[in-house]
Coordinates of C-alpha atoms in Angstrom, one line a residue:
Chain A
M1456 CA 104.2 70.8 90.7
A1457 CA 103.0 72.3 94.0
D1458 CA 103.3 75.7 92.4
L1459 CA 101.3 74.8 89.4
F1460 CA 98.7 73.3 91.6
R1461 CA 98.4 76.5 93.6
T1462 CA 98.2 78.6 90.5
V1463 CA 95.4 76.5 89.1
I1464 CA 93.5 76.8 92.4
N1465 CA 94.0 80.5 92.6
F1466 CA 92.8 80.8 89.0
I1467 CA 89.6 78.8 89.8
S1468 CA 88.7 80.9 92.9
I1469 CA 89.3 84.2 91.1
L1470 CA 87.5 83.2 87.9
A1471 CA 84.6 81.1 89.2
I1472 CA 82.2 83.9 90.0
P1473 CA 82.8 86.2 86.9
L1474 CA 82.6 83.0 84.8
M1475 CA 79.3 82.0 86.4
I1476 CA 77.8 85.5 85.8
A1477 CA 79.0 85.5 82.2
I1478 CA 77.6 82.0 81.5
F1479 CA 74.3 82.6 83.2
L1480 CA 73.6 86.0 81.5
G1481 CA 75.3 85.0 78.2
W1482 CA 73.2 81.9 77.9
G1483 CA 70.1 83.8 78.8
F1484 CA 70.8 86.5 76.2
F1485 CA 71.5 83.8 73.6
K1486 CA 68.2 82.1 74.4
K1487 CA 66.4 85.5 74.1
V1488 CA 65.4 85.7 77.7
R1489 CA 64.6 89.3 78.8
V1490 CA 67.6 89.1 81.2
Y1491 CA 67.2 92.4 83.1
E1492 CA 63.5 91.9 83.8
V1493 CA 63.9 88.3 84.8
F1494 CA 66.9 89.1 87.0
V1495 CA 64.9 91.7 88.9
E1496 CA 62.0 89.3 89.2
G1497 CA 64.2 86.7 90.8
A1498 CA 66.2 89.1 93.0
K1499 CA 62.9 90.3 94.6
D1500 CA 62.8 87.2 96.8
G1501 CA 66.3 87.9 98.3
F1502 CA 65.0 90.4 100.9
H1503 CA 62.2 88.2 102.2
T1504 CA 64.3 85.1 102.3
A1505 CA 67.0 86.9 104.4
I1506 CA 64.4 88.4 106.7
R1507 CA 62.6 85.1 107.2
I1508 CA 65.6 83.4 108.7
I1509 CA 66.1 86.0 111.4
P1510 CA 64.1 84.4 114.2
Y1511 CA 65.7 81.0 113.6
L1512 CA 69.2 82.5 113.5
V1513 CA 68.6 84.5 116.7
A1514 CA 67.4 81.3 118.5
M1515 CA 70.4 79.3 117.3
L1516 CA 73.2 81.8 117.7
F1517 CA 72.0 83.0 121.1
A1518 CA 72.0 79.5 122.5
I1519 CA 75.4 78.7 121.2
G1520 CA 76.7 82.1 122.2
I1521 CA 75.8 81.7 125.9
F1522 CA 77.0 78.1 125.8
R1523 CA 80.5 79.4 124.7
A1524 CA 80.4 82.3 127.1
S1525 CA 79.6 80.2 130.2
G1526 CA 82.7 78.1 129.8
A1527 CA 80.6 74.9 129.3
M1528 CA 82.9 74.0 126.4
D1529 CA 85.8 73.4 128.8
V1530 CA 83.6 71.1 130.9
L1531 CA 82.5 69.2 127.8
I1532 CA 86.1 68.9 126.6
S1533 CA 87.3 67.5 130.0
I1534 CA 84.6 64.9 129.8
I1535 CA 85.3 63.8 126.2
A1536 CA 89.1 64.1 126.3
P1537 CA 89.7 60.5 127.6
L1538 CA 87.7 59.1 124.7
T1539 CA 89.4 61.0 122.0
N1540 CA 92.8 60.1 123.4
L1541 CA 92.0 56.5 122.6
I1542 CA 91.7 57.2 118.9
G1543 CA 94.9 59.1 118.9
M1544 CA 93.5 62.6 118.6
P1545 CA 95.7 65.2 120.4
P1546 CA 93.7 66.9 123.2
D1547 CA 94.7 70.3 121.8
A1548 CA 92.7 69.6 118.7
L1549 CA 89.6 68.6 120.5
P1550 CA 88.1 72.1 121.0
M1551 CA 88.5 72.6 117.3
A1552 CA 86.5 69.4 116.5
L1553 CA 83.8 70.3 119.0
M1554 CA 83.5 73.9 118.0
R1555 CA 83.3 73.3 114.2
P1556 CA 79.6 72.3 114.0
L1557 CA 78.6 75.0 116.5
S1558 CA 80.3 78.2 115.3
G1559 CA 82.1 79.3 112.2
S1560 CA 83.8 82.3 113.7
G1561 CA 84.6 80.4 116.9
S1562 CA 86.3 77.5 115.1
L1563 CA 88.2 79.9 112.8
G1564 CA 89.7 81.5 115.9
I1565 CA 90.7 78.2 117.4
M1566 CA 92.2 77.0 114.1
T1567 CA 94.3 80.2 113.8
E1568 CA 95.4 79.9 117.4
L1569 CA 96.4 76.3 117.0
M1570 CA 98.4 77.0 113.9
K1571 CA 100.2 79.9 115.5
V1572 CA 101.1 77.9 118.6
H1573 CA 102.0 74.6 117.0
G1574 CA 103.0 75.8 113.5
P1575 CA 100.8 75.4 110.4
D1576 CA 102.7 72.4 109.1
S1577 CA 102.8 70.4 112.3
F1578 CA 100.5 67.5 112.8
I1579 CA 98.1 69.5 115.0
G1580 CA 98.2 72.4 112.5
V1581 CA 97.4 70.1 109.5
L1582 CA 94.7 68.3 111.6
A1583 CA 93.1 71.6 112.7
S1584 CA 93.0 73.0 109.1
T1585 CA 91.7 69.7 107.8
L1586 CA 88.9 69.7 110.4
Y1587 CA 88.0 73.2 109.5
G1588 CA 88.3 72.8 105.7
S1589 CA 86.4 69.5 105.5
S1590 CA 83.3 70.5 107.5
E1591 CA 80.5 73.0 107.8
T1592 CA 78.9 74.8 110.6
T1593 CA 76.1 72.2 111.0
F1594 CA 73.9 74.1 113.4
Y1595 CA 74.1 77.4 111.5
I1596 CA 73.1 75.6 108.3
L1597 CA 70.3 73.8 110.1
A1598 CA 68.9 77.1 111.4
V1599 CA 69.4 79.1 108.1
Y1600 CA 68.2 76.4 105.7
F1601 CA 65.2 75.2 107.6
G1602 CA 64.4 78.7 108.8
S1603 CA 64.2 79.9 105.2
V1604 CA 61.2 77.7 104.6
N1605 CA 59.7 78.0 108.1
I1606 CA 60.4 74.4 109.0
K1607 CA 60.1 73.7 112.8
N1608 CA 60.0 70.0 112.9
T1609 CA 63.4 68.9 111.6
R1610 CA 62.8 65.2 112.1
H1611 CA 66.1 63.2 111.7
A1612 CA 68.1 66.1 110.4
V1613 CA 70.1 66.8 113.7
P1614 CA 71.2 63.2 114.3
V1615 CA 72.1 62.8 110.6
G1616 CA 74.1 66.1 110.7
L1617 CA 75.9 65.1 113.9
L1618 CA 76.7 61.5 112.6
A1619 CA 78.2 63.1 109.5
D1620 CA 80.3 65.4 111.7
L1621 CA 81.5 62.5 113.8
A1622 CA 82.4 60.5 110.7
G1623 CA 84.2 63.6 109.3
M1624 CA 86.2 64.1 112.5
L1625 CA 87.2 60.4 112.7
A1626 CA 88.2 60.4 109.0
A1627 CA 90.3 63.6 109.4
V1628 CA 92.2 62.2 112.4
F1629 CA 92.7 58.9 110.5
I1630 CA 94.1 60.4 107.3
C1631 CA 96.2 63.0 109.1
R1632 CA 97.7 60.4 111.3
I1633 CA 98.5 58.2 108.4
L1634 CA 100.0 60.9 106.2
F1635 CA 101.6 63.3 108.8
G1636 CA 101.5 61.5 112.1
V1637 CA 104.6 61.0 114.2
Chain B
M1388 CA 65.4 66.7 118.4
L1389 CA 66.5 70.2 117.7
N1390 CA 64.2 71.2 120.6
Y1391 CA 66.2 69.1 123.1
I1392 CA 69.6 70.1 121.7
W1393 CA 68.6 73.8 121.9
L1394 CA 67.4 73.4 125.4
F1395 CA 70.5 71.4 126.3
F1396 CA 72.8 74.3 125.2
I1397 CA 70.9 76.8 127.2
I1398 CA 70.4 74.8 130.4
I1399 CA 74.1 73.6 130.4
A1400 CA 75.2 77.2 129.8
L1401 CA 73.2 78.4 132.8
V1402 CA 74.2 75.5 135.1
V1403 CA 77.9 75.7 134.3
G1404 CA 77.8 79.5 134.5
V1405 CA 76.2 79.5 138.0
G1406 CA 78.4 76.7 139.1
K1407 CA 81.6 78.5 138.1
D1408 CA 80.5 81.7 139.7
I1409 CA 79.7 79.9 143.0
N1410 CA 83.1 78.2 142.7
D1411 CA 84.8 81.6 142.2
E1412 CA 82.9 83.0 145.2
V1413 CA 83.9 80.1 147.5
R1414 CA 87.5 80.0 146.4
N1415 CA 87.7 83.8 146.2
T1416 CA 89.4 83.3 142.8
Y1417 CA 89.8 87.0 142.2
R1418 CA 91.0 87.8 145.8
N1419 CA 88.3 90.4 146.3
G1420 CA 89.2 92.9 149.0
T1421 CA 92.7 91.4 149.6
P1422 CA 95.6 93.9 149.5
L1423 CA 98.4 93.1 147.0
E1424 CA 101.9 94.5 147.4
V1425 CA 103.5 95.7 144.2
I1426 CA 106.3 97.9 143.1
L1427 CA 105.4 101.0 141.1
I1428 CA 108.0 102.0 138.6
S1429 CA 107.5 105.6 137.6
S1430 CA 109.8 108.3 136.4
Q1431 CA 107.4 111.0 137.4
V1432 CA 107.9 112.9 140.7
P1433 CA 104.5 113.4 142.3
S1434 CA 104.1 116.6 144.4
G1435 CA 101.2 118.6 145.9
T1436 CA 98.0 117.4 147.5
A1437 CA 96.3 115.8 144.6
T1438 CA 98.4 114.4 141.8
R1439 CA 98.1 112.2 138.7
C1440 CA 101.0 109.9 138.0
E1441 CA 101.7 107.4 135.4
G1442 CA 103.8 104.3 135.9
Q1443 CA 104.1 100.5 135.8
F1444 CA 103.0 98.1 138.4
Y1445 CA 105.7 95.4 138.7
L1446 CA 105.6 92.1 140.4
T1447 CA 107.3 88.8 139.7
A1448 CA 105.6 85.9 138.2
K1449 CA 106.0 84.0 141.5
Q1450 CA 104.4 86.8 143.5
F1451 CA 101.5 86.9 141.1
N1452 CA 101.0 83.1 141.2
D1453 CA 101.3 83.0 145.0
F1454 CA 98.8 85.7 145.5
Y1455 CA 96.2 84.2 143.2
G1456 CA 97.0 80.6 144.1
M1457 CA 97.8 79.4 140.6
S1458 CA 100.8 78.6 138.5
S1459 CA 99.9 79.7 134.9
Q1460 CA 101.6 83.1 134.9
L1461 CA 105.1 82.6 133.5
E1462 CA 106.4 86.1 132.9
D1463 CA 106.9 88.9 135.4
V1464 CA 104.0 91.3 135.4
K1465 CA 104.6 94.8 134.1
Q1466 CA 101.3 96.6 133.9
P1467 CA 101.1 100.3 132.8
A1468 CA 98.7 102.2 135.1
V1469 CA 97.4 105.7 135.8
L1470 CA 97.3 106.7 139.5
S1471 CA 95.6 109.6 141.1
L1472 CA 97.1 110.2 144.5
L1473 CA 95.9 112.2 147.5
Q1474 CA 98.9 113.7 149.4
N1475 CA 101.1 111.0 148.0
K1476 CA 99.6 108.4 150.5
T1477 CA 96.4 106.9 149.2
G1478 CA 94.4 107.1 146.0
N1479 CA 92.9 105.2 143.1
F1480 CA 94.3 103.6 140.0
I1481 CA 93.0 102.5 136.6
F1482 CA 94.7 100.4 133.9
A1483 CA 93.7 99.2 130.5
C1484 CA 94.7 95.7 129.5
T1485 CA 97.5 95.3 127.0
E1486 CA 99.0 92.2 125.2
E1487 CA 101.2 91.5 128.2
T1488 CA 98.5 91.7 130.9
P1489 CA 98.1 88.4 132.8
V1490 CA 95.1 86.3 131.5
L1491 CA 93.5 86.4 134.9
W1492 CA 93.4 90.2 134.9
K1493 CA 92.1 90.3 131.4
D1494 CA 89.3 88.0 132.4
M1495 CA 88.6 90.2 135.4
A1496 CA 88.6 93.3 133.2
K1497 CA 86.0 91.8 130.9
S1498 CA 83.4 91.8 133.7
A1499 CA 84.7 94.9 135.5
S1500 CA 82.8 98.2 135.6
G1501 CA 84.8 99.8 132.8
K1502 CA 85.1 97.9 129.6
D1503 CA 88.5 96.1 129.5
K1504 CA 89.8 98.3 132.2
L1505 CA 90.5 97.5 135.8
T1506 CA 90.3 100.0 138.7
G1507 CA 91.2 99.8 142.3
K1508 CA 92.3 101.6 145.5
I1509 CA 95.8 102.4 146.6
E1510 CA 95.8 101.8 150.3
K1511 CA 99.4 102.8 150.9
I1512 CA 102.2 104.1 148.8
E1513 CA 105.8 104.9 149.8
F1514 CA 108.1 106.6 147.3
S1515 CA 111.8 105.8 147.4
D1516 CA 114.2 108.6 148.0
D1517 CA 115.1 109.0 144.3
H1518 CA 111.5 108.8 143.2
G1519 CA 112.3 106.2 140.5
W1520 CA 110.0 103.7 142.2
A1521 CA 107.6 103.2 145.0
K1522 CA 106.2 100.4 147.2
A1523 CA 102.4 100.3 146.9
T1524 CA 99.7 98.3 148.5
I1525 CA 96.7 98.0 146.1
V1526 CA 93.3 96.5 146.3
M1527 CA 91.6 95.6 143.0
E1528 CA 87.9 96.3 142.5
S1529 CA 85.7 93.4 143.5
I1530 CA 84.9 91.1 140.7
R1531 CA 81.8 88.9 141.0
F1532 CA 79.6 86.8 138.8
V1533 CA 82.0 86.8 135.9
K1534 CA 80.2 84.0 134.0
L1535 CA 76.7 85.2 134.5
K1536 CA 77.7 88.7 133.3
A1537 CA 79.4 87.0 130.3
I1538 CA 76.2 85.0 129.6
T1539 CA 74.1 88.2 129.7
Q1540 CA 76.5 90.0 127.3
A1541 CA 76.6 87.0 124.9
A1542 CA 72.8 86.6 124.8
I1543 CA 72.4 90.2 123.7
D1544 CA 75.5 90.3 121.4
F1545 CA 74.6 87.1 119.5
A1546 CA 71.0 88.2 119.0
N1547 CA 72.4 91.2 117.3
I1548 CA 74.9 89.2 115.3
A1549 CA 72.1 87.0 114.0
V1550 CA 70.3 90.0 112.7
E1551 CA 73.5 91.4 111.2
I1552 CA 74.2 88.1 109.4
A1553 CA 70.7 88.0 108.0
I1554 CA 70.7 91.6 106.9
G1555 CA 74.2 91.0 105.3
L1556 CA 72.7 88.2 103.3
I1557 CA 70.1 90.4 101.6
G1558 CA 72.5 91.7 98.9
V1559 CA 74.2 88.4 97.8
M1560 CA 70.8 86.6 98.1
S1561 CA 69.2 89.0 95.7
L1562 CA 72.1 88.9 93.3
W1563 CA 72.3 85.1 93.1
L1564 CA 68.5 84.6 93.1
G1565 CA 68.4 87.0 90.1
L1566 CA 71.1 85.1 88.3
I1567 CA 69.5 81.7 89.0
K1568 CA 66.2 83.0 87.7
V1569 CA 67.9 84.0 84.4
A1570 CA 69.6 80.6 84.2
E1571 CA 66.3 78.8 84.8
E1572 CA 64.4 80.8 82.1
A1573 CA 67.3 80.1 79.7
G1574 CA 67.0 76.3 80.3
L1575 CA 70.6 76.2 81.7
V1576 CA 69.5 74.6 85.0
K1577 CA 67.6 71.9 83.0
V1578 CA 70.8 71.0 81.1
L1579 CA 72.7 70.6 84.4
T1580 CA 70.0 68.4 86.0
R1581 CA 69.7 66.1 82.9
L1582 CA 73.5 65.6 83.0
L1583 CA 73.5 64.5 86.6
A1584 CA 70.2 62.8 86.7
P1585 CA 71.7 59.2 87.0
I1586 CA 73.2 60.2 90.3
T1587 CA 70.5 62.6 91.7
K1588 CA 67.7 60.0 90.9
R1589 CA 69.3 57.6 93.4
I1590 CA 70.0 60.2 96.1
F1591 CA 66.7 62.0 95.9
P1592 CA 64.2 59.3 94.8
D1593 CA 61.2 61.5 96.0
V1594 CA 62.1 64.4 93.7
P1595 CA 61.4 64.3 89.9
P1596 CA 64.8 64.4 88.2
D1597 CA 64.1 67.5 86.2
H1598 CA 62.6 69.5 89.1
P1599 CA 64.2 72.9 89.7
A1600 CA 65.2 71.8 93.2
I1601 CA 67.7 69.4 91.7
G1602 CA 69.3 72.2 89.7
A1603 CA 69.6 74.4 92.8
I1604 CA 71.1 71.4 94.8
I1605 CA 73.7 70.8 92.1
M1606 CA 74.7 74.5 92.0
N1607 CA 74.8 74.7 95.8
T1608 CA 77.1 71.6 96.0
A1609 CA 79.3 72.9 93.2
A1610 CA 79.7 76.3 94.9
N1611 CA 80.5 74.6 98.2
M1612 CA 83.1 72.4 96.5
L1613 CA 84.9 75.4 95.1
G1614 CA 84.8 77.2 98.4
L1615 CA 82.4 79.9 97.1
S1616 CA 80.4 80.3 100.3
N1617 CA 78.9 83.6 99.1
A1618 CA 77.2 81.8 96.3
A1619 CA 76.5 78.5 98.0
T1620 CA 74.0 79.9 100.6
P1621 CA 71.6 81.5 98.0
F1622 CA 71.7 78.4 95.9
G1623 CA 71.0 76.3 99.0
L1624 CA 68.1 78.4 100.1
K1625 CA 66.7 78.3 96.6
A1626 CA 66.9 74.5 96.8
M1627 CA 65.1 74.4 100.1
E1628 CA 62.3 76.6 98.7
E1629 CA 61.9 74.3 95.7
L1630 CA 62.0 71.2 97.9
N1631 CA 59.3 72.8 100.1
K1632 CA 57.0 73.0 97.1
L1633 CA 57.0 69.2 97.1
N1634 CA 56.4 69.1 100.8
P1635 CA 53.0 67.5 101.8
K1636 CA 53.3 68.7 105.4
I1637 CA 54.3 72.4 105.6
G1638 CA 56.5 73.0 108.7
T1639 CA 58.0 69.5 108.7
A1640 CA 61.2 68.5 107.0
T1641 CA 60.9 66.0 104.1
N1642 CA 63.3 63.1 103.5
A1643 CA 64.8 64.9 100.5
M1644 CA 65.5 68.0 102.7
V1645 CA 67.3 66.0 105.3
T1646 CA 69.4 64.2 102.7
F1647 CA 70.2 67.5 101.1
L1648 CA 71.3 68.9 104.4
A1649 CA 73.4 65.8 105.0
I1650 CA 75.3 66.5 101.8
N1651 CA 75.6 70.2 102.8
T1652 CA 76.8 69.8 106.4
G1653 CA 79.1 67.0 105.3
G1654 CA 80.9 69.8 103.7
L1655 CA 81.9 68.1 100.4
I1656 CA 84.8 70.1 99.1
L1657 CA 87.5 70.4 96.5
I1658 CA 89.1 73.7 97.6
P1659 CA 89.0 74.5 101.3
A1660 CA 89.5 78.2 100.5
T1661 CA 89.2 79.7 104.0
A1662 CA 91.5 77.2 105.7
M1663 CA 94.1 77.6 103.0
A1664 CA 93.9 81.4 103.3
V1665 CA 94.5 81.2 107.1
R1666 CA 97.4 78.7 106.6
A1667 CA 99.0 81.2 104.2
A1668 CA 98.5 84.0 106.7
V1669 CA 100.2 82.1 109.5
G1670 CA 103.2 81.3 107.3
S1671 CA 102.7 77.8 106.1
T1672 CA 105.3 76.6 103.6
N1673 CA 102.8 74.3 102.0
I1674 CA 99.2 75.6 102.2
G1675 CA 97.9 72.9 99.8
I1676 CA 98.6 69.8 101.8
I1677 CA 95.2 69.9 103.4
I1678 CA 93.4 69.6 100.1
G1679 CA 93.7 65.9 99.9
T1680 CA 93.0 65.3 103.6
S1681 CA 90.0 67.6 103.5
I1682 CA 88.5 65.9 100.4
F1683 CA 88.9 62.5 102.1
A1684 CA 87.4 63.6 105.5
A1685 CA 84.5 65.5 103.8
G1686 CA 83.8 62.6 101.5
C1687 CA 83.5 60.2 104.4
A1688 CA 81.3 62.7 106.3
T1689 CA 79.0 63.1 103.3
I1690 CA 78.7 59.4 102.5
I1691 CA 78.0 58.6 106.1
G1692 CA 75.5 61.5 106.2
I1693 CA 73.6 60.3 103.2
I1694 CA 73.5 56.7 104.5
A1695 CA 72.4 57.8 107.9
S1696 CA 69.6 59.9 106.4
K1697 CA 68.4 56.9 104.3
I1698 CA 68.4 54.6 107.4
L1699 CA 66.9 57.0 109.9
Q1700 CA 64.1 58.0 107.6
R1701 CA 62.8 54.4 107.8
L1702 CA 62.6 54.5 111.6
P1703 CA 58.9 54.4 112.7
K1704 CA 59.2 57.5 114.8
Y1705 CA 60.4 59.7 111.9
K1706 CA 58.1 58.0 109.4
R1707 CA 55.1 58.7 111.4
E1708 CA 55.8 62.4 111.6
M1709 CA 55.7 62.6 107.9
V1710 CA 52.9 60.1 107.0
D1711 CA 50.2 61.2 109.4
D1712 CA 49.4 64.4 107.6
T1713 CA 49.9 63.0 104.1
K1714 CA 46.9 60.8 104.7
K1715 CA 45.0 63.7 106.2
S1716 CA 45.6 65.9 103.2
E1717 CA 44.7 63.1 100.8
E1718 CA 41.5 62.7 102.6
M1719 CA 40.8 66.4 102.4
N1720 CA 41.5 66.3 98.6
H1721 CA 39.1 63.4 98.1
G1722 CA 36.4 64.8 100.4

């Protein structure tokens, strides 16, 4: 059963992109779209969109970068740890939860480290990979998505994003404790 | 809000960095200028006035911990080093960090003069009669302002990384934007939007259900759920561009944009591809067990995100930021 499941998932992740290309272009050809010209027309925007996000991305990554380098994360963790202990979250997994919205590469490193130390199928290993798998790098997305359309006033986007992250973290701890907790 | 959070990161980084450096200075964490007695294990027999000699610095975990006033070093230190000696009495040494190097020395090496290498002076060295080992008194180079140096380095590095990421996006962006354009012209996007209209109408009441933005949002969400992050970003940026066409106040986020980002950052997922790949690499016997937990956690995050965006957009503060200029632009249109 587990093997079948894994095969299906492998199949999807290998096939998804070739299938999308085939359907998009095939459907276009079928509907008599001048596929090559239209493709090039659309692709033209790629360069400008990518270049437009540079200032936003520099601002965001630089701030998060120096925040990590200064060791401020350790300070933050020692402040928050008593709170997360209350909800039954192991202190080892806290850096993972805090890093996830800030940095994709940073949280990937922490997840790998946690699984190497505690074992991937331990409670902490499962919790860490759930935290990673169930969430996105909120601040990166805010910078890139809003940056691409030059939006500077993000209104309620940051509180909404952080509330969603908090809910995701609590949900991950809750479900992992129920299914794999000791 | 992003203003304050951004400033928060920078100010906290600087305050903590300066604080830790002052603390290091006061406690002399790195024992600057203090001589350390080690054993040099070396099979080479130095001779002559100026010699180069390779060997290992050896000291027990207890000696190391006592010297630096800590307790975290568990294994005895065996550090390969290269020495250059003057008349076999004094000299200099340099070593590159290896896997076994104590964490403290690794940290010191990061902000030392040579990248990931530590240097120092040999104040005294006495070779044993059989030349297999020697007693040495060494002084490490002075290490100061570790955190401030790290902050400087990170500021420059991450500015470069940001540009690399953006440049790296150009190719996939172009590819997917080209494909989306073909799908749009062929009417494929319209089919998708019509199918999901009953749902999207409720989540995005401000956006006409057959608007191209909805198509891009659906494709972005689908790509995210399948763990295809390469394709998800171009779809997402396309969606933002389309949503921005409906924006009455350029430069300010609309309600629909914030709701869209809530869905996106909530991380709705079916196949957490990266996490599963890492699990497999680390040797998990069951890489798939996180699929269910991830779907649940991401589902909760997304639902809370959507609800929060709908509630917060009603707050007078956020409402005002949007409405003011709508009126202005209406007046301009009429006048």
